[in-house]
Coordinates of C-alpha atoms in Angstrom, one line a residue:
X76 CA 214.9 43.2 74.6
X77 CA 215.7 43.3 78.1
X78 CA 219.3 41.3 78.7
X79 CA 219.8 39.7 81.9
X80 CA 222.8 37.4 82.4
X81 CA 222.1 34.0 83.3
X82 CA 218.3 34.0 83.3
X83 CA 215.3 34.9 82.1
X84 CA 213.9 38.5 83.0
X85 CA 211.3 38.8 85.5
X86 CA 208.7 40.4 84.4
X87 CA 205.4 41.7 86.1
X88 CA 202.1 42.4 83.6
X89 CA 199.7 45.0 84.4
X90 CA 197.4 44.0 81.6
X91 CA 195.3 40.9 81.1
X92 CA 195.8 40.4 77.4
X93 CA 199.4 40.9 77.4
X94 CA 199.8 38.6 80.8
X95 CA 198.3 35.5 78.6
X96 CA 200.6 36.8 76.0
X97 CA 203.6 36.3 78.0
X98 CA 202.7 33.2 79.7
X99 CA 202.3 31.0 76.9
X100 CA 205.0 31.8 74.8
X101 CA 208.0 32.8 76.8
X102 CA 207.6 30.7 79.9
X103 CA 209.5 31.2 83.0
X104 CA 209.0 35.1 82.4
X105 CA 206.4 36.1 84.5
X106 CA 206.3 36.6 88.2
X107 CA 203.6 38.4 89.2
X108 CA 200.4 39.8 87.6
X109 CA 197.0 41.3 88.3
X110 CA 194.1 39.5 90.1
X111 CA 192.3 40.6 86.5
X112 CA 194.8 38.4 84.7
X113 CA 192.4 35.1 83.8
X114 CA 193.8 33.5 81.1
X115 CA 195.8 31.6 80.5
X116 CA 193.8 28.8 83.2
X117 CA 195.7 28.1 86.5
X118 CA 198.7 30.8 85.8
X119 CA 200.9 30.9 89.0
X120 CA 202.1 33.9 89.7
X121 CA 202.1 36.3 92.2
X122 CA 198.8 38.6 92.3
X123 CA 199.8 42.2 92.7
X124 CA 196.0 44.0 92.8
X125 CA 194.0 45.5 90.1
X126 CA 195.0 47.0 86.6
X127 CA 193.6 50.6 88.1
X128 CA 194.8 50.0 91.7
X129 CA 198.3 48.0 91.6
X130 CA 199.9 47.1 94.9
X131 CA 203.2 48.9 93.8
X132 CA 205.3 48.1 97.2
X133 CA 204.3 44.5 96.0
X134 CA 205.4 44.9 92.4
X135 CA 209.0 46.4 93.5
X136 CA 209.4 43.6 95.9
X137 CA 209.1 40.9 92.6
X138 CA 212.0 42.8 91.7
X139 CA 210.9 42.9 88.0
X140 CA 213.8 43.5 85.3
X141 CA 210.2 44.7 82.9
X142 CA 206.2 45.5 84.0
X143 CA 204.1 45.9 81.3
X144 CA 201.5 48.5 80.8
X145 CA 199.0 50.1 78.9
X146 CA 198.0 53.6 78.7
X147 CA 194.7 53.2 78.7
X148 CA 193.7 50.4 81.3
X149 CA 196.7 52.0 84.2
X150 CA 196.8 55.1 85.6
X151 CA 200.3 57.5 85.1
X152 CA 200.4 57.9 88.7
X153 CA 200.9 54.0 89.6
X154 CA 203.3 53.8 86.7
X155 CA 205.5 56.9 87.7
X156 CA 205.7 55.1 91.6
X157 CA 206.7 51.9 89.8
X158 CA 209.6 53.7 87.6
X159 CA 210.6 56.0 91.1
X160 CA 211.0 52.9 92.3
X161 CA 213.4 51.9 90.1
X162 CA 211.4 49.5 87.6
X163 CA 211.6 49.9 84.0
X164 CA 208.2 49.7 82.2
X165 CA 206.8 49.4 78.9
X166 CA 203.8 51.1 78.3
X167 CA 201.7 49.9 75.3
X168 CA 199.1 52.5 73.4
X169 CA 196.9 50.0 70.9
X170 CA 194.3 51.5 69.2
X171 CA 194.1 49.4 65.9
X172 CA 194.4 45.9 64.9
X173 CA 197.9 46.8 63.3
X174 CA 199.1 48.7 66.6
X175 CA 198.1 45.6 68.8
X176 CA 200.1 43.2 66.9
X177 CA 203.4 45.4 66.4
X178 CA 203.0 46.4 70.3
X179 CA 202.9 42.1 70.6
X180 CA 206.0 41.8 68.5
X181 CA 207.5 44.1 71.0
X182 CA 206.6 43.2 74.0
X183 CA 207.4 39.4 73.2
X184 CA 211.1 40.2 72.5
X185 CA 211.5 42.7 75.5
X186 CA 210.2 39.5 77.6
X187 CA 213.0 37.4 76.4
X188 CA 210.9 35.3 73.5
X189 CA 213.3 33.4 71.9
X190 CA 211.2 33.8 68.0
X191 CA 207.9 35.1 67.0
X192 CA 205.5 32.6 68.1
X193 CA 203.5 30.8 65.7
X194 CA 200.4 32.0 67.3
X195 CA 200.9 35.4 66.0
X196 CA 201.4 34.8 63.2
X197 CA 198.1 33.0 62.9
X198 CA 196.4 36.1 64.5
X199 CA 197.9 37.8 61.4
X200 CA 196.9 36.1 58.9
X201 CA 193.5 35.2 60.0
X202 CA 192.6 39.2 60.5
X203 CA 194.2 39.8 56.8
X204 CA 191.6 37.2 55.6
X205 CA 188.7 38.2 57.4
X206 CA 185.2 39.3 55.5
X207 CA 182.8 41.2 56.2
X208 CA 179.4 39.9 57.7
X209 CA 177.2 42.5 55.4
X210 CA 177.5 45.9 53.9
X211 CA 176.0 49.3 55.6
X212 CA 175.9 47.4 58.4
X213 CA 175.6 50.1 61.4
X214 CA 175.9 49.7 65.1
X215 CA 176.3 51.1 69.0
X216 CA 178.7 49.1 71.1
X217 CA 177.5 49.7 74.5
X218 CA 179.8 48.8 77.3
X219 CA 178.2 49.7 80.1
X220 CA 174.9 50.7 81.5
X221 CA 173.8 52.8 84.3
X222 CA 175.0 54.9 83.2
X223 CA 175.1 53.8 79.1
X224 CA 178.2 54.0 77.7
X225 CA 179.5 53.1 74.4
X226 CA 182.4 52.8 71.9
X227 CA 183.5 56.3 70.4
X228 CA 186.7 56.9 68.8
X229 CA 189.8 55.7 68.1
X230 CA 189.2 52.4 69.5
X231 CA 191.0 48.9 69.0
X232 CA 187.2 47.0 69.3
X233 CA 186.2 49.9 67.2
X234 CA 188.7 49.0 64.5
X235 CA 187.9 45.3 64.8
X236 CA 184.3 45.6 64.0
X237 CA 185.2 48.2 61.2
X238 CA 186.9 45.0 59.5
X239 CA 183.8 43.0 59.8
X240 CA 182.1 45.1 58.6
X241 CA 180.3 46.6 61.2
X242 CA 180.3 51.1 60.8
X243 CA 180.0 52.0 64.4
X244 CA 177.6 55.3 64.7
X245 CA 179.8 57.3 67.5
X246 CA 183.3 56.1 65.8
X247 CA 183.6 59.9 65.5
X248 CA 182.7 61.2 68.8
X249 CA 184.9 63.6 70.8
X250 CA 185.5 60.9 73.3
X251 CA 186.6 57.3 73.4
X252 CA 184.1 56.0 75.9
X253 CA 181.4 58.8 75.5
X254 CA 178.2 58.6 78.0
X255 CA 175.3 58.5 75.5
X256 CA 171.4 59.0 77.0
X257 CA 169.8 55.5 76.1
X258 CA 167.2 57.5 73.9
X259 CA 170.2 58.9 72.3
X260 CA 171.6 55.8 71.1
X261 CA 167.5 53.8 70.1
X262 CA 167.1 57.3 68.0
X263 CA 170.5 56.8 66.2
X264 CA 168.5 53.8 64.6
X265 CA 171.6 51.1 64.4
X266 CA 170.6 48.2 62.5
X267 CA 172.8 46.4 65.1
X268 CA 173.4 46.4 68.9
X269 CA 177.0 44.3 69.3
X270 CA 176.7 43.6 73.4
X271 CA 180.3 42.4 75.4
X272 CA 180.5 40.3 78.1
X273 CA 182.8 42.6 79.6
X274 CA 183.5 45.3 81.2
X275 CA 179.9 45.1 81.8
X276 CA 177.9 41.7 81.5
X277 CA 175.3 41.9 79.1
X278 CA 173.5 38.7 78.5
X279 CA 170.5 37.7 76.6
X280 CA 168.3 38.9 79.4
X281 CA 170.1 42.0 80.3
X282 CA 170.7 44.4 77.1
X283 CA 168.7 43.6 74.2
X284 CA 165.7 44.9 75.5
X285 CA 166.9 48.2 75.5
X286 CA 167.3 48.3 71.6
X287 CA 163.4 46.7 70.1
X288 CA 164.3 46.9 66.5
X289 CA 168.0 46.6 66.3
X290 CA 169.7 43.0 66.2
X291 CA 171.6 42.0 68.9
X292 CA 175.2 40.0 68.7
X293 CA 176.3 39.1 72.3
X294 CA 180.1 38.8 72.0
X295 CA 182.9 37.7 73.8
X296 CA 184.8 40.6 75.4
X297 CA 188.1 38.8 75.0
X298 CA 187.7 38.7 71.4
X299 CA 187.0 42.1 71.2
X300 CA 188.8 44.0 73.5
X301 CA 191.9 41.8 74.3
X302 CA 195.3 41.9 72.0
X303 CA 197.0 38.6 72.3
X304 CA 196.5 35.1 71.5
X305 CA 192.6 35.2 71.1
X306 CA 193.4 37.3 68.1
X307 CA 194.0 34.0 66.2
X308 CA 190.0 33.1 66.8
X309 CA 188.3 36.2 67.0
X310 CA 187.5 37.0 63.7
X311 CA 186.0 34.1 63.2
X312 CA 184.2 33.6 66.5
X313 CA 183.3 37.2 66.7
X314 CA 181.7 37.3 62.6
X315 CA 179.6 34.3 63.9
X316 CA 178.1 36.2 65.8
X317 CA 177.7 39.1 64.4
X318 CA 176.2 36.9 61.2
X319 CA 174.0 34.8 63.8
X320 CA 172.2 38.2 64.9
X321 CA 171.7 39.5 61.5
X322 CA 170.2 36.3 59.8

């Protein structure tokens, strides 16, 4: 935990899921946060730029006692200016369902949380009692297109859908985020196509088409991608849809 006598710490977030984290259950924390940050609604805090292209003169001048990274979503070289210029930051790797709720755990107490809020432990609980949607179920992920690109390994949606249920078919790619030729992925044969809203957009008219013969679940990308308080719904939200593309 970061100790700071008299007053909360000031804290800057670099990462959208861990921004909502912070802002609902130790308030008073944050002070500034990327124009990504979305959630939670009508947050008012300082916007300090992207999660790949952080205004780091503007993040020093919050004077944050803690910013909050990921390895994955910011670049080393914005987080070695931030640290040269004197800021400490915690820098999250979460790669798996149990990873994203111990790096939680942490982050909360670093950003003065006074317990462990009750929403974790609902996120917890209703991962531990999550079912499957089927069995052999296979699937690509794509998460962008133009060029196609798609869950490989070592991936926290990866692992989420792996507790539905859902085998994805490139889980054991050499890369994370592997560029796969469209005729690639339609001759892997997935019996399911699971389609985020984000990073890229697809929607019922933009995706789908691309796979004639697979089912298609469009998902919401929070639920997938994002570690924090939407980890309390997602398994249920998320295995409706998966279950509502299958029927």
């Amino acid at each position: 935990m970061i100790h700071v006598r008299g007053r909360a710490p000031r804290v800057v977030s670099l990462v959208p899921s861990l921004t909502e984290a912070v802002a609902v259950t130790a308030p008073g924390a944050l002070v500034g946060a990327t124009d990504w940050c979305a959630h939670p609604a009508g947050l008012g805090v300082a916007r300090i730029g992207g999660t790949k292209n952080p205004d780091v003169p503007a993040v020093l001048a919050l004077r944050p006692d803690l910013v909050l990274a990921n390895e994955e979503e910011n670049r080393a070289p914005d987080l070695a200016a931030l640290r040269d210029g004197g800021a400490e930051v915690l820098v999250t790797e979460v790669r798996t369902l149990d990873q994203g709720l111990t790096a939680l755990g942490d982050v909360l107490a670093a950003c003065g949380a006074p317990r462990r809020p009750r929403w974790l432990a609902e996120a917890e609980e209703a991962w531990a009692g999550a079912e499957p949607v089927g069995e052999g179920i296979t699937a690509v992920v794509p998460i962008w297109r133009r060029p196609w690109m798609v869950l490989g390994r070592d991936t926290f949606a990866g692992d989420l859908l792996a507790r539905l249920g859902v085998r994805n078919l490139y889980a054991d790619h050499p890369e994370r985020y592997p560029k796969v030729p469209l005729d690639e992925l339609t001759a892997a044969r997935p019996r399911l196509v699971v389609l985020p809203d984000e990073p890229y957009r697809f929607t019922a008219d933009d995706g789908p088409e691309a796979f004639p013969g697979a089912a298609a679940a469009l998902v919401d990308g929070r639920m997938l991608t994002w570690y924090g308080p939407s980890l309390a719904r997602a398994p249920r939200l998320l295995g409706r849809a998966l279950r509502a593309a299958l029927r």
